[in-house]
Amino acid sequence: MKFFVETIGCQMNVNDSDKITDYLLSEGLEYADDVLQADLVILNTCSVRFSAEHKAYSFLGRLSEQKDKNPRLIAGVVGCMAQYAGKSIKNRFKFLDFVLGAKELDKFAGVVSKFIETGGVRKATRKSGVFEYVTIMRGCENFCSYCIVPYVRGPEQSVSVDEILAETEKCVKRGAKEIILLGQNVNSYNYKNIDFTGLLKEVSLINGLERIRFMTNHPKDFPDELIDEIAANDKICKYIHLPMQSASDYVLNRMNRKYTYGKYKLLVEKIRNKIPRINITSDIIIGFPGETDDDFKETLRAAEDLKFGGLFIFKYSPRPNTSAYKLKDDVSTAVKKERHSVLLERSNEISKELNGYYINSEEKVLVDAYANGICESRNSQNIKIFFNSAKDLTGKTVTVKITKVFANSMSGDMREN
Ligand code: 5AD
Ligand code: SF4
């Protein structure tokens, strides 16, 4: 029996899909090369923006045609959309064999085992990547006014320190060099009085683990001890994803973000003072209800002032249940598009300018992948770096002298060590 997992959405979903894959492989199923070859198809969904839901509906439309041709096909939907719109998905796509929400994923094995013929003989395992995700907390209770996550994923729950250490050790044994600790807001991690800084200290003691990254950190509660730990601990990557969302205090307040632009800026300055060469990236929502041209200009100016290493810019998308859903989505699509492209263009210029400082610098990079004579790697700042190599160096750490920079990557020559 062959399976195919399609994943939409964030790293948390990628991590859940990896676990689904691990389970199916352990039951003796095999990867299908593409969805059309599969006997079992799982769609892992996201509901953070309408566009993500639209993707899922198109996928299910195509899957329905596949099922018409192959009535023995088993198909299921999991993840965030399955959690909050499971009933309507089942009604609309009657061919589905199961729909399982993001909070019920622990039931996956029980549910799917009814449908699969287990191979029994071959107990394969998934090949570990150079970096692997480890979920350290689930849910969110910040209730940013635009965000559906707290309604879908529920209140915050920290995974026990022991489980996190065991999971990380398992990944390292399978060959991972870098671990990315995941949570909607890792700063609020708390398990039996061990906070996120304490957790980082424990995880970094694991032998064979070379790098630790994490996401996402909410700017409202970034403790000094955490900044000091990132600065002092060599295993921790000098990279922080710190969503600002907007630089207009009017918009930030309506978003329920619990900080002002002034406070955000002070935090960025403090982090930069304490951690030299830190790369800070951010998320921005443009076109939130009531966002005026002036509000947008404040965000644009902030992007210029703070010089982010990269920006993820999203057009506001009204989400059911959220408190902003009651506000009029009054920024037109045309204006959202315009603001999006202005900010993106400026942000790309800034990233390229920042990358310019790396010219001639010798960067220690970890190689993620190799194809056509080119190694793809990242430095501690999480910037993509390409270099030519006759050998596949995946998983190795080497030194690369930077010769060329672009907005979202750099390239250079490997030094013989
Ligand atoms: N519309 C647009 N972007 C959103 N995000 C979250 N909810 C919405 C929404 N309703 C963005 C935020 C968050 C990122 C993961 O997705 O910027 O940080
Ligand atoms: Fe959504 Fe805000 Fe929680 Fe992030 S912190 S998941 S944006 S509610």
XYZ file of C-alpha atoms and ligand atoms in Angstrom:
443
model
C 0.000 0.000 0.000
C 1.338 3.423 -0.984
C 0.625 6.728 0.748
C 0.932 10.427 -0.012
C 0.818 13.288 2.515
C 0.073 16.804 1.264
C 0.926 19.580 3.734
C -0.376 23.149 3.699
C 0.666 25.733 6.300
C 3.256 26.300 9.000
C 6.185 24.283 10.380
C 3.887 22.861 13.041
C 1.971 21.150 10.238
C 5.187 19.975 8.601
C 6.106 18.420 11.943
C 2.689 16.751 12.304
C 2.962 15.408 8.738
C 6.420 14.017 9.553
C 4.876 12.145 12.482
C 2.098 10.791 10.271
C 4.734 9.679 7.761
C 6.783 7.993 10.514
C 3.715 6.071 11.646
C 2.696 4.928 8.155
C 6.251 3.815 7.334
C 6.453 1.911 10.602
C 3.282 0.062 9.586
C 4.982 -1.077 6.405
C 3.385 1.357 3.939
C 5.505 2.918 1.225
C 5.858 6.430 -0.167
C 3.963 7.094 -3.390
C 5.950 9.118 -5.931
C 2.981 11.372 -6.490
C -0.596 11.689 -5.339
C -1.962 9.811 -8.393
C 0.020 6.673 -7.446
C -1.286 6.613 -3.865
C -3.770 4.213 -2.256
C -3.965 6.420 0.843
C -3.935 10.234 0.671
C -3.746 12.515 3.706
C -4.279 16.260 3.399
C -2.925 18.319 6.313
C -4.703 21.687 6.344
C -4.188 25.267 7.541
C -6.779 27.921 8.304
C -4.683 30.986 9.126
C -5.689 32.756 5.897
C -8.477 32.218 3.388
C -5.928 31.443 0.661
C -4.726 28.381 2.618
C -8.291 27.079 2.834
C -8.788 27.729 -0.848
C -5.740 25.546 -1.591
C -7.243 22.717 0.453
C -10.575 22.927 -1.359
C -8.881 22.777 -4.771
C -6.822 19.780 -3.658
C -9.970 18.017 -2.441
C -11.719 18.805 -5.729
C -8.937 17.043 -7.652
C -8.903 14.198 -5.137
C -12.615 13.674 -5.643
C -11.991 13.063 -9.364
C -9.217 10.630 -8.478
C -11.610 8.778 -6.178
C -14.168 8.520 -9.015
C -11.553 6.706 -11.074
C -10.239 4.620 -8.198
C -13.010 3.782 -5.705
C -10.533 1.899 -3.490
C -8.630 5.102 -2.705
C -8.611 5.959 1.023
C -8.558 9.681 1.783
C -8.487 11.725 4.968
C -8.184 15.346 6.028
C -6.329 16.424 9.175
C -5.098 19.701 10.682
C -6.515 23.098 11.520
C -9.304 23.321 8.935
C -10.402 19.811 9.863
C -10.582 21.003 13.453
C -12.902 23.961 13.002
C -14.709 23.151 9.759
C -14.655 19.354 9.899
C -18.428 18.962 9.585
C -18.734 21.131 6.518
C -15.750 19.398 4.886
C -17.382 15.995 5.484
C -20.670 17.243 4.012
C -19.070 18.758 0.982
C -16.655 15.921 0.242
C -18.638 12.786 1.020
C -15.904 10.528 -0.354
C -13.587 11.253 2.583
C -12.937 8.295 4.861
C -11.940 10.382 7.886
C -11.577 13.950 9.076
C -9.411 14.508 12.142
C -8.751 17.903 13.760
C -5.353 19.281 14.768
C -6.144 18.636 18.432
C -7.054 14.979 17.794
C -3.933 13.918 15.958
C -3.051 11.518 18.780
C -6.006 9.451 17.528
C -4.531 9.198 14.026
C -3.083 5.692 14.406
C -6.329 4.308 15.797
C -8.431 5.864 13.053
C -6.234 5.078 10.075
C -5.401 1.512 11.128
C -8.965 0.515 10.223
C -8.333 1.461 6.620
C -4.832 0.258 5.924
C -3.379 -3.109 5.161
C -0.262 -3.136 7.253
C 2.789 -4.522 5.483
C 4.043 -6.154 8.623
C 7.423 -7.079 7.197
C 9.279 -3.915 6.309
C 9.580 -1.535 9.235
C 11.066 1.440 7.422
C 11.892 4.742 9.039
C 11.850 8.204 7.538
C 15.286 9.456 6.610
C 16.080 12.323 8.949
C 16.793 15.688 7.406
C 19.763 17.838 8.426
C 17.252 19.880 10.414
C 14.182 18.515 12.153
C 11.290 20.140 13.974
C 10.421 19.400 17.594
C 7.140 20.788 18.912
C 7.601 22.161 22.432
C 4.172 23.668 22.930
C 0.771 23.520 21.367
C -1.991 26.076 21.232
C -2.032 29.798 21.907
C -3.962 32.037 24.246
C -2.862 35.454 23.075
C -5.966 36.106 20.986
C -4.480 38.563 18.529
C -7.676 39.944 17.068
C -7.053 38.686 13.502
C -5.875 35.199 14.393
C -7.818 31.950 14.276
C -5.105 29.841 15.962
C -6.372 30.133 19.589
C -9.821 28.963 18.438
C -8.475 26.058 16.442
C -5.508 24.855 18.452
C -6.872 25.753 21.894
C -5.052 26.937 25.031
C -1.281 26.725 25.526
C 0.119 23.378 26.581
C 3.828 22.827 27.117
C 5.321 19.451 26.229
C 7.350 17.931 29.087
C 11.098 18.568 29.145
C 11.734 14.799 29.106
C 9.648 14.290 25.975
C 11.393 17.172 24.194
C 14.825 15.813 25.120
C 13.863 12.287 24.029
C 12.461 13.526 20.712
C 15.553 15.645 20.059
C 17.870 12.734 20.886
C 15.899 10.507 18.522
C 16.327 13.040 15.702
C 20.054 13.399 16.385
C 20.495 9.609 16.378
C 18.823 9.504 12.973
C 21.312 12.075 11.676
C 19.820 15.519 12.352
C 22.378 18.242 13.132
C 19.950 21.087 13.796
C 16.733 21.153 15.794
C 14.030 23.771 15.421
C 11.920 24.088 18.540
C 8.355 25.019 17.617
C 5.575 26.826 19.420
C 3.105 29.624 18.634
C 4.948 31.615 21.303
C 7.972 29.756 22.670
C 8.522 32.554 25.217
C 5.565 31.289 27.207
C 6.964 27.750 27.479
C 6.614 26.548 31.055
C 6.856 23.002 32.274
C 7.111 22.473 36.039
C 8.784 25.862 36.382
C 11.282 25.276 33.610
C 10.942 28.213 31.247
C 12.110 28.512 27.661
C 15.619 29.660 28.646
C 15.909 26.665 30.977
C 14.714 24.350 28.225
C 17.307 25.734 25.784
C 20.060 25.055 28.326
C 18.927 21.433 28.694
C 18.518 20.799 24.971
C 21.933 22.247 24.190
C 23.591 19.595 26.376
C 22.603 16.856 23.920
C 25.700 15.301 22.356
C 25.897 15.425 18.595
C 23.374 18.242 18.323
C 25.148 21.099 16.577
C 22.557 23.829 16.209
C 19.349 24.937 17.879
C 16.790 27.250 16.355
C 13.296 28.119 17.510
C 10.165 29.948 16.507
C 8.064 31.978 17.141
C 8.881 34.558 19.833
C 6.161 37.054 20.768
C 7.666 40.525 21.343
C 5.389 41.192 24.346
C 7.350 38.909 26.681
C 10.965 38.436 25.580
C 12.956 38.008 28.795
C 16.508 39.373 29.271
C 17.768 35.967 30.415
C 16.732 34.548 27.039
C 18.667 37.247 25.172
C 21.723 36.510 27.352
C 21.430 32.761 26.724
C 21.224 33.227 22.937
C 24.295 35.465 23.122
C 26.320 33.074 25.300
C 25.358 29.661 23.925
C 27.347 28.643 20.836
C 24.833 26.020 19.763
C 22.004 28.553 19.511
C 21.666 30.120 16.070
C 21.913 33.890 15.929
C 18.523 34.203 14.327
C 15.243 35.408 15.792
C 11.860 35.556 14.111
C 10.035 38.377 15.882
C 6.671 39.222 14.303
C 5.937 42.961 14.496
C 2.699 42.810 12.406
C 2.495 46.633 12.173
C 4.350 49.718 13.425
C 1.226 51.831 13.909
C 0.201 51.951 17.569
C -3.421 52.409 16.496
C -3.301 49.204 14.448
C -1.226 47.300 17.042
C -3.789 48.139 19.689
C -6.652 46.983 17.496
C -4.701 43.812 16.770
C -4.427 43.190 20.548
C -0.666 42.718 20.253
C 0.037 44.114 23.760
C 3.021 46.291 22.755
C 3.624 49.629 21.095
C 6.048 50.254 18.260
C 8.295 52.070 20.743
C 8.488 49.009 22.955
C 9.143 46.735 19.990
C 11.940 49.003 18.771
C 13.596 49.062 22.216
C 13.503 45.265 22.289
C 15.151 45.034 18.862
C 17.858 47.486 19.959
C 18.493 45.584 23.180
C 18.775 42.286 21.293
C 21.173 43.818 18.771
C 23.337 45.326 21.528
C 23.642 42.049 23.367
C 23.923 39.690 20.381
C 26.275 40.986 17.701
C 25.436 39.796 14.174
C 21.945 38.659 15.147
C 19.570 38.309 12.195
C 16.031 39.427 13.015
C 13.150 38.657 10.653
C 9.509 39.601 11.056
C 5.899 39.094 9.975
C 3.759 42.011 8.791
C 0.041 42.090 8.108
C -0.984 44.809 5.701
C -4.527 46.045 5.204
C -5.821 45.291 8.687
C -9.280 46.918 9.127
C -8.883 50.669 9.555
C -5.238 50.762 8.368
C -4.776 54.184 6.736
C -2.062 55.324 4.355
C -0.337 56.951 7.324
C -0.486 53.746 9.358
C 1.072 51.905 6.465
C 3.777 54.557 6.096
C 4.703 54.035 9.752
C 5.213 50.337 9.031
C 7.270 51.127 5.941
C 9.418 53.586 7.903
C 9.898 51.043 10.683
C 11.073 48.445 8.157
C 13.653 51.006 7.012
C 14.680 51.931 10.571
C 14.896 48.443 12.001
C 16.400 46.790 8.919
C 14.986 43.300 9.149
C 16.925 40.492 7.519
C 13.686 39.428 5.872
C 9.959 40.107 6.043
C 7.001 37.793 5.581
C 4.214 40.084 4.437
C 0.594 38.920 4.524
C -2.540 40.597 3.255
C -5.152 40.707 6.004
C -7.673 37.901 5.621
C -10.841 37.955 7.791
C -11.182 34.721 9.792
C -14.397 33.395 11.339
C -14.642 33.481 15.165
C -11.896 36.090 15.574
C -12.726 39.463 17.113
C -11.490 41.351 14.026
C -14.042 39.422 11.965
C -16.637 41.867 13.276
C -14.670 44.815 11.872
C -15.246 45.914 8.327
C -12.540 44.595 5.977
C -12.331 48.127 4.591
C -8.934 48.210 2.881
C -9.615 47.348 -0.747
C -7.865 44.441 -2.471
C -6.151 46.901 -4.802
C -4.739 48.916 -1.889
C -3.633 45.736 -0.097
C -1.818 44.635 -3.251
C -0.161 48.023 -3.661
C 1.019 48.197 -0.026
C 2.214 44.609 -0.232
C 4.365 45.241 -3.280
C 5.784 48.549 -1.980
C 6.818 46.971 1.316
C 8.150 43.790 -0.290
C 10.280 45.707 -2.747
C 11.730 47.911 0.012
C 12.298 44.905 2.241
C 14.181 43.057 -0.509
C 16.436 46.084 -1.064
C 17.169 46.232 2.656
C 17.933 42.504 2.924
C 20.279 42.736 -0.028
C 21.997 45.765 1.520
C 22.421 43.870 4.825
C 23.742 40.807 3.012
C 26.316 43.123 1.399
C 28.131 43.293 4.749
C 28.937 39.597 4.330
C 31.017 40.089 1.159
C 34.477 38.559 1.751
C 33.436 37.248 5.134
C 34.144 33.607 5.965
C 30.953 31.934 7.105
C 30.604 28.644 8.935
C 27.739 26.897 7.162
C 25.781 23.699 7.658
C 24.931 21.969 4.359
C 21.244 21.016 3.956
C 21.134 19.656 0.429
C 23.121 18.920 -2.720
C 22.067 18.932 -6.365
C 23.799 19.450 -9.726
C 27.196 20.159 -8.166
C 25.823 22.833 -5.837
C 25.606 22.639 -2.040
C 22.770 24.510 -0.342
C 23.667 25.577 3.180
C 22.839 28.090 5.928
C 24.974 30.068 8.343
C 24.090 30.664 11.981
C 21.976 33.664 10.883
C 19.862 31.278 8.807
C 20.813 32.924 5.513
C 20.853 30.552 2.547
C 24.336 30.157 1.055
C 25.116 28.297 -2.175
C 28.537 27.031 -3.250
C 30.002 24.669 -5.830
C 31.326 21.329 -4.681
C 32.322 18.124 -6.419
C 31.174 16.182 -3.356
C 27.822 15.942 -1.624
C 28.538 17.563 1.768
C 25.014 17.287 3.187
C 25.145 17.312 6.988
C 28.694 18.701 7.112
C 29.788 22.061 8.493
C 32.283 23.901 6.289
C 33.623 27.430 5.792
C 32.517 29.469 2.795
C 33.933 32.816 1.680
C 31.056 34.985 0.450
C 31.485 36.479 -3.012
C 27.955 37.411 -4.155
C 24.812 38.526 -2.345
C 21.130 38.629 -3.297
C 18.010 39.637 -1.355
C 17.295 36.187 0.028
C 20.538 34.287 -0.394
C 24.292 34.550 -0.944
C 26.930 32.491 -2.733
C 30.631 31.914 -2.332
C 33.575 29.507 -2.420
C 34.376 26.771 0.036
C 37.652 27.110 1.933
C 39.775 24.010 2.218
C 39.873 23.363 5.955
N -4.636 37.485 7.920
C -3.380 37.692 7.448
N -2.288 37.241 8.070
C -2.447 36.565 9.225
N -1.555 36.015 10.074
C -2.224 35.439 11.084
N -3.557 35.607 10.920
C -3.715 36.316 9.768
C -4.854 36.815 9.066
N -6.082 36.648 9.528
C -0.105 36.104 9.882
C 0.584 36.809 11.035
C 1.306 35.690 11.736
C 1.615 34.769 10.570
C 1.951 33.366 10.949
O 0.423 34.800 9.805
O 1.524 37.733 10.506
O 2.471 36.116 12.407
Fe -2.090 33.965 16.449
Fe -1.186 35.946 18.032
Fe -1.198 33.391 18.921
Fe 0.535 34.121 17.007
S 0.492 34.912 19.135
S -0.773 32.262 17.035
S -0.642 35.620 15.838
S -3.006 34.637 18.417
